[in-house]
Coordinates of C-alpha atoms in Angstrom, one line a residue:
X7 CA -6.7 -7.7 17.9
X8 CA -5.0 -11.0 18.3
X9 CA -1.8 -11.7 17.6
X10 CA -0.1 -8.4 16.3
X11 CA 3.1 -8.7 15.4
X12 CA 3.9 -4.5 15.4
X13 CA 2.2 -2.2 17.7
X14 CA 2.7 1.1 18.0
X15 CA 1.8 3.1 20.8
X16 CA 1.2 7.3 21.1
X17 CA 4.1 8.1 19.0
X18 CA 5.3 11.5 18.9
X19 CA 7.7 13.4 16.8
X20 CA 8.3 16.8 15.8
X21 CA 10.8 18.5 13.5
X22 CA 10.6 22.5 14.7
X23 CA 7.3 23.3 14.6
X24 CA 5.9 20.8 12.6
X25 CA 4.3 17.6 14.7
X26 CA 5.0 15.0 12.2
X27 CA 3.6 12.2 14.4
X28 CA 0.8 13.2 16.8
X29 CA 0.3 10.1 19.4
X30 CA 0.0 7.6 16.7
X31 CA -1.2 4.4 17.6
X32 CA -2.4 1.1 15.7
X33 CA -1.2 -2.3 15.4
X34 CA -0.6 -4.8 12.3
X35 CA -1.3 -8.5 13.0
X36 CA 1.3 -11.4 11.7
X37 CA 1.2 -12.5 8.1
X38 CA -1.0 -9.8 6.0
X39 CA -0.2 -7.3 3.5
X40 CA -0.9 -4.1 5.9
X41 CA -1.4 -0.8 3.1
X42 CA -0.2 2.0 5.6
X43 CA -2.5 4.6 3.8
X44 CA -2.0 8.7 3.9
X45 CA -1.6 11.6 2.0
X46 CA 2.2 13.3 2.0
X47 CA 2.9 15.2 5.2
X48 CA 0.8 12.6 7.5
X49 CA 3.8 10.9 8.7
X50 CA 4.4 7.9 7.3
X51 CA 8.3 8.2 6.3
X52 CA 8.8 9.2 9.8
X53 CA 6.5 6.2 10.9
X54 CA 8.8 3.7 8.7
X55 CA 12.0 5.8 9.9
X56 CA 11.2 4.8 13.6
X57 CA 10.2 1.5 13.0
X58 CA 13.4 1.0 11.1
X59 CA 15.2 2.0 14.6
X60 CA 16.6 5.0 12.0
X61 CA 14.7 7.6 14.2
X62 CA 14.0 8.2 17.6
X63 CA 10.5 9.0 19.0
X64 CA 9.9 12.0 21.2
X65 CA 7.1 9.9 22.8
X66 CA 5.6 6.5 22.5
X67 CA 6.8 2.8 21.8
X68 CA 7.3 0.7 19.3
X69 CA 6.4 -3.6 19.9
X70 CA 8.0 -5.9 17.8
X71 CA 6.4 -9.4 18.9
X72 CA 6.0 -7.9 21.8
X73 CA 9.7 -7.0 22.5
X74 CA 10.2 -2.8 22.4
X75 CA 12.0 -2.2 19.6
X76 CA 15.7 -1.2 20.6
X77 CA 15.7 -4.3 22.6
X78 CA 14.2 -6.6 19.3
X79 CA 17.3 -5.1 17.0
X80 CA 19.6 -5.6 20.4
X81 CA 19.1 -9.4 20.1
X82 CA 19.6 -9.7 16.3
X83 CA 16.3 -9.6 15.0
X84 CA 16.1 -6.8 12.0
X85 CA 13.3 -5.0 10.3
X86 CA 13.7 -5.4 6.3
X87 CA 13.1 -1.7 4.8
X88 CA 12.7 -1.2 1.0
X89 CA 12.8 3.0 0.8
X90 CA 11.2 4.9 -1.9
X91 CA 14.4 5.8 -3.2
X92 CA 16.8 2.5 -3.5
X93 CA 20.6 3.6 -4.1
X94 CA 22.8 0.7 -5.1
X95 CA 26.3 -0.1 -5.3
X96 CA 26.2 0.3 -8.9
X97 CA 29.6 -0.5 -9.9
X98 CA 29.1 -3.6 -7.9
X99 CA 27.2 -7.0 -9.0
X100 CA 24.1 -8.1 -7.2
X101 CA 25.6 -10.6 -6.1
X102 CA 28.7 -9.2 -3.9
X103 CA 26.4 -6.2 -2.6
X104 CA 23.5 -8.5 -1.2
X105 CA 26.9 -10.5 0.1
X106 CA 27.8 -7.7 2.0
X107 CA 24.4 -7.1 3.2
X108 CA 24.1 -10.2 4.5
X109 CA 27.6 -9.9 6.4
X110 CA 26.3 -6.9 7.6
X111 CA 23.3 -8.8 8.9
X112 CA 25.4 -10.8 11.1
X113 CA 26.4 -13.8 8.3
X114 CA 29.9 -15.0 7.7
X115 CA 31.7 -16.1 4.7
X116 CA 29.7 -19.1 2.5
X117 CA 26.8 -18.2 5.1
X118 CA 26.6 -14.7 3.6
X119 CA 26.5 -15.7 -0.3
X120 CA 24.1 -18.4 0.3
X121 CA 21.7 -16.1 2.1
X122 CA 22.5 -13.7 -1.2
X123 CA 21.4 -16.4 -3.3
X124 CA 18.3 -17.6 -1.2
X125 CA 16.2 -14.2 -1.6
X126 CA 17.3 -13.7 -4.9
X127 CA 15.6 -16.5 -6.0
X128 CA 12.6 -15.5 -3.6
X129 CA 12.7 -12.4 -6.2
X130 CA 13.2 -14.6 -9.2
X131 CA 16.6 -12.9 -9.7
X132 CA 18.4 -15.9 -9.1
X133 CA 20.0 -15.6 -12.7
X134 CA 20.8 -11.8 -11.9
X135 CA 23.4 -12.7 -9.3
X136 CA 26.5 -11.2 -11.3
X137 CA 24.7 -8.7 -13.3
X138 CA 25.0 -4.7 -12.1
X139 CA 22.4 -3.0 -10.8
X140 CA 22.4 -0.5 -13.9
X141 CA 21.8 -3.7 -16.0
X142 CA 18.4 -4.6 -14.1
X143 CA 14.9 -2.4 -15.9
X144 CA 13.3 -0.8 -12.9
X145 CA 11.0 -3.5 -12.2
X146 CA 13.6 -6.1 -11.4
X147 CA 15.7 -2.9 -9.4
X148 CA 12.1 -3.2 -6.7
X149 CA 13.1 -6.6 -7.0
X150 CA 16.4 -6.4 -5.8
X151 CA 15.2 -4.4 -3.4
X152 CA 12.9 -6.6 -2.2
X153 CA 15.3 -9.5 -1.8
X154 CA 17.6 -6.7 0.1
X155 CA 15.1 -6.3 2.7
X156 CA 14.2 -9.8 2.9
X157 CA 18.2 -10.9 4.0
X158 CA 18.1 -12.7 7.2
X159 CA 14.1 -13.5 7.3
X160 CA 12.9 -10.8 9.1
X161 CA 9.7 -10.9 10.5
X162 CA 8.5 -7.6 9.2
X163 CA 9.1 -5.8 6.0
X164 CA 8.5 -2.3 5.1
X165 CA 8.0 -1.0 1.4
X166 CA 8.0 2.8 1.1
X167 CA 6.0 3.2 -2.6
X168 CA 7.1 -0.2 -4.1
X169 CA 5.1 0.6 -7.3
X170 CA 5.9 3.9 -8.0
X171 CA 7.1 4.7 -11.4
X172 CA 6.4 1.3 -12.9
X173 CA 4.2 0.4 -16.1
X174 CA 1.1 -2.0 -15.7
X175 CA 3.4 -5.5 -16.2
X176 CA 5.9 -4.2 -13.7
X177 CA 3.0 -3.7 -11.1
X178 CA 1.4 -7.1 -11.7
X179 CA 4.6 -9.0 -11.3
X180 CA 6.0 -6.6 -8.2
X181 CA 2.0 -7.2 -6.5
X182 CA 2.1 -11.0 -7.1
X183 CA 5.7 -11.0 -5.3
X184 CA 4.5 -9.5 -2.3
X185 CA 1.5 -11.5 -2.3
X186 CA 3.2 -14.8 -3.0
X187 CA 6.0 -13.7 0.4
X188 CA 3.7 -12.6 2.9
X189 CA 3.7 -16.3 4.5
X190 CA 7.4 -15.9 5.0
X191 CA 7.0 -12.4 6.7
X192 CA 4.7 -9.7 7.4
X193 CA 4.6 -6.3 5.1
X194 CA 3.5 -2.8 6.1
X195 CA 3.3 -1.2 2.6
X196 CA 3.0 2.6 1.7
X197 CA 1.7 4.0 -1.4
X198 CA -0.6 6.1 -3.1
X199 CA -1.4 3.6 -5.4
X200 CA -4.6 3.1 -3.6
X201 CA -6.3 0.7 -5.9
X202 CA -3.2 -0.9 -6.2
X203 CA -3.3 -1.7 -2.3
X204 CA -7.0 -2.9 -2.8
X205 CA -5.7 -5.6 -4.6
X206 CA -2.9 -7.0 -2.5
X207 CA -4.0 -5.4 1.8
X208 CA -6.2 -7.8 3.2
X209 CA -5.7 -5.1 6.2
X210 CA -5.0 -1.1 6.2
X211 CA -4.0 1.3 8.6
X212 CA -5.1 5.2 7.5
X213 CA -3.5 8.0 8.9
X214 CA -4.1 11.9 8.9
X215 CA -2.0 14.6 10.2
X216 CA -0.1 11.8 12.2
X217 CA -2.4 10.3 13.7
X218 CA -4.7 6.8 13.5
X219 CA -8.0 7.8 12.0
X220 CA -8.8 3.9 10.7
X221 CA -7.4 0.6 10.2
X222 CA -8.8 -2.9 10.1
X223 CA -9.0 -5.7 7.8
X224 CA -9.8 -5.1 4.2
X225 CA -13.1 -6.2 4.4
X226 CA -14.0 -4.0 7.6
X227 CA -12.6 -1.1 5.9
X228 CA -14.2 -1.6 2.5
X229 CA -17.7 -2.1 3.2
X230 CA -17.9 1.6 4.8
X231 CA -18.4 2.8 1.4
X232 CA -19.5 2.0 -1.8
X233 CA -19.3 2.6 -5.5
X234 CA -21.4 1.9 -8.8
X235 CA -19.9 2.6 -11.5
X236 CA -22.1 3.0 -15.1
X237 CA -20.7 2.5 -18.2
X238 CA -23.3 4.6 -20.9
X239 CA -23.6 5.6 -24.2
X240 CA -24.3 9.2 -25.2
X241 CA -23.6 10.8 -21.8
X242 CA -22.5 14.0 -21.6
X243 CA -21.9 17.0 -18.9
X244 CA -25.1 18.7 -18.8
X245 CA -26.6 15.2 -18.4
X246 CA -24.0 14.8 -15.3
X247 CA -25.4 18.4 -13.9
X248 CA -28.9 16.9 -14.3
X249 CA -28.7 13.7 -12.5
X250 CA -26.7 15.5 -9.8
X251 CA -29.5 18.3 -8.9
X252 CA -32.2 14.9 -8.9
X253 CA -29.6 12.7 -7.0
X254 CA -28.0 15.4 -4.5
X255 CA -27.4 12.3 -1.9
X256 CA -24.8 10.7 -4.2
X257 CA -21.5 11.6 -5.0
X258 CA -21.5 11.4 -8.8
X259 CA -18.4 11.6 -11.2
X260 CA -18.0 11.7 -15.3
X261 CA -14.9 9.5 -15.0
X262 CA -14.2 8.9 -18.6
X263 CA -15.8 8.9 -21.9
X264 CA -19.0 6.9 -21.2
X265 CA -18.1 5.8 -17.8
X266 CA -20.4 7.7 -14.6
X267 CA -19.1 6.7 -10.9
X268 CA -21.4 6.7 -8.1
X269 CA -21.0 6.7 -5.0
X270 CA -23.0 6.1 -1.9
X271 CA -22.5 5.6 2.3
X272 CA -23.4 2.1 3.2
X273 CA -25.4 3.0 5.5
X274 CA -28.0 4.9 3.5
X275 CA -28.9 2.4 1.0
X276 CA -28.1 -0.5 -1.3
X277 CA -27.0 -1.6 -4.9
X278 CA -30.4 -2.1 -6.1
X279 CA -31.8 0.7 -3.8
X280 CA -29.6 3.3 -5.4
X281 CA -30.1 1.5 -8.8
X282 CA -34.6 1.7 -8.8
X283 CA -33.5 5.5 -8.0
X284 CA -31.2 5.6 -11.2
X285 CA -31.6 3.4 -13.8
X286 CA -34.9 4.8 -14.5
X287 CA -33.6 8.1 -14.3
X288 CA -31.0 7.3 -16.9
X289 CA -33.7 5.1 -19.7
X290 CA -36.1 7.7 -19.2
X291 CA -33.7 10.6 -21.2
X292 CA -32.7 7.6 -23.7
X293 CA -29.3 7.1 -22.0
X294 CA -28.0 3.7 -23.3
X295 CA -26.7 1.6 -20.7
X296 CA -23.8 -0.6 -21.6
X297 CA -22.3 -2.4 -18.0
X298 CA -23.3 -1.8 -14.4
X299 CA -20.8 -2.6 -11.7
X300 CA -20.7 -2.2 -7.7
X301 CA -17.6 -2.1 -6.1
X302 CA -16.4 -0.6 -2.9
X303 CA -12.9 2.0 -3.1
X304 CA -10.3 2.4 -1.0
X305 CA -9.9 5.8 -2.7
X306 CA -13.7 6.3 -1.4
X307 CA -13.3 5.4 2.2
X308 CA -9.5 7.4 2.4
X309 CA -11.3 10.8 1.4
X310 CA -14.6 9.9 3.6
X311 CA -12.8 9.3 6.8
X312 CA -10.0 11.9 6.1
X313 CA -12.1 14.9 5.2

């Protein structure tokens, strides 16, 4: 890879007898939306904890532009970190906490409010600078904690479950911020929204029991599997039990009312291979088809490579 802005190098870390991290490895290059992809216990809080300099490997480095990573904070640079849980002053206006922030980030007097200004209106929260954080709804509260991890410019930005707990609007706006920053600074993003990510990675990293198992640019990752998804009338589950006995290469789903998922390795055919196999199948027991539509998963590829 060229030009990778965070590399990480056979970290180790245990807690007891649980290995948390198990020589983890992989690199994110400058300027992308990385999704840093897992299931809970695979290590990625501990991954973002060392990173944020919070937590000390047993083994391994951390590169920050190609500086180790105690040496990278030494000089002034920071890491921006938005944690799952944000706790805020609340008694406190956002404007005097992302002050202090910023004086805490090495800015002095006007410096300090101006840089508490500047990323809330890279948030569009410019007009919540003397509200309280128990004012904000919880979609402008990622928001603020966005524009928290963005004081001082950093280079990289981590985002521990950004979307978690928000309703479909909240999620739009929260993705198109990320999307619309990520030429100002790099993000390394961890969720289990995974078709969330789809929409706003153009590269993932996918760990399992602490440890790299994939990671490449979206595209790479995606075409490794894909999915077909049907949308019929008069389906039903004994239908479903049918196709999968004549179909036993395909991974088939009843995903909703009238909507059949199918999925299928790359490598063992195409969209209008697998569809001469099925659609026939399907007109031949009077199965009315609605909508046919390919698309590849990163839900797919996770429990491929991971199983």
């Amino acid at each position: 890879m060229t030009d990778a802005l965070l590399k990480i190098e056979g970290l180790t870390r245990s807690f007891g007898a649980v290995r948390a991290l198990n020589g983890l490895s992989f690199e994110v290059p400058r300027g992308v939306v990385c999704g840093f992809v897992g299931a809970n216990g695979a290590g990625k809080t501990t991954t973002f904890s060392i990173i944020g300099g919070f937590l000390k490997p047993q083994k391994g480095s951390v590169l920050l532009d190609g500086v180790a990573l105690r040496e990278y904070l030494q000089s002034g640079e920071q890491v921006g970190i938005l944690p799952q849980d944000m706790l805020f002053f609340e008694n406190r206006t956002v404007g005097s906490q992302l002050t202090l922030f910023a004086k805490l980030a090495g800015f002095t007097g006007s410096h300090a409010q101006r840089e508490a200004r500047h990323v809330l209106a890279a948030v569009g929260l410019e007009e919540k600078y003397r509200a309280k954080p128990h004012e904000l709804s919880r979609g402008m509260r990622v928001r603020l904690g966005i524009a928290q991890a963005l004081i001082g410019d950093p280079a990289l930005v981590l985002l521990d479950e950004p979307l978690a707990g928000l309703d479909p609007r909240m999620k739009k706006g929260i993705k198109e911020l990320i999307v619309s920053l990520k030429d100002r600074t790099t993000f390394l993003v961890s969720s289990h929204e995974l078709a969330e990510l789809e929409e706003i990675c153009d590269y993932f990293c996918i760990i399992n029991e602490g440890a790299l198992v994939r990671q490449g640019a979206a595209s790479e990752i995606l075409e490794t599997a894909s999915c077909i998804v049907y949308k019929l009338v008069a389906f039903d589950g004994r239908l479903l039990d049918e196709l999968k006995r004549a179909f036993p290469q395909y991974e088939l789903y009843h995903a909703a009312e009238g909507v059949l998922e199918l999925t299928y390795r790359s490598d063992s055919g195409s969209v209008a291979s697998v569809n001469e196999e099925v659609l026939p199948w399907l007109l031949d027991r009077k199965v009315s088809i609605l909508e046919v539509t390919a698309r590849q998963t990163l839900e797919k590829v996770y429990l491929s490579i991971t199983d």
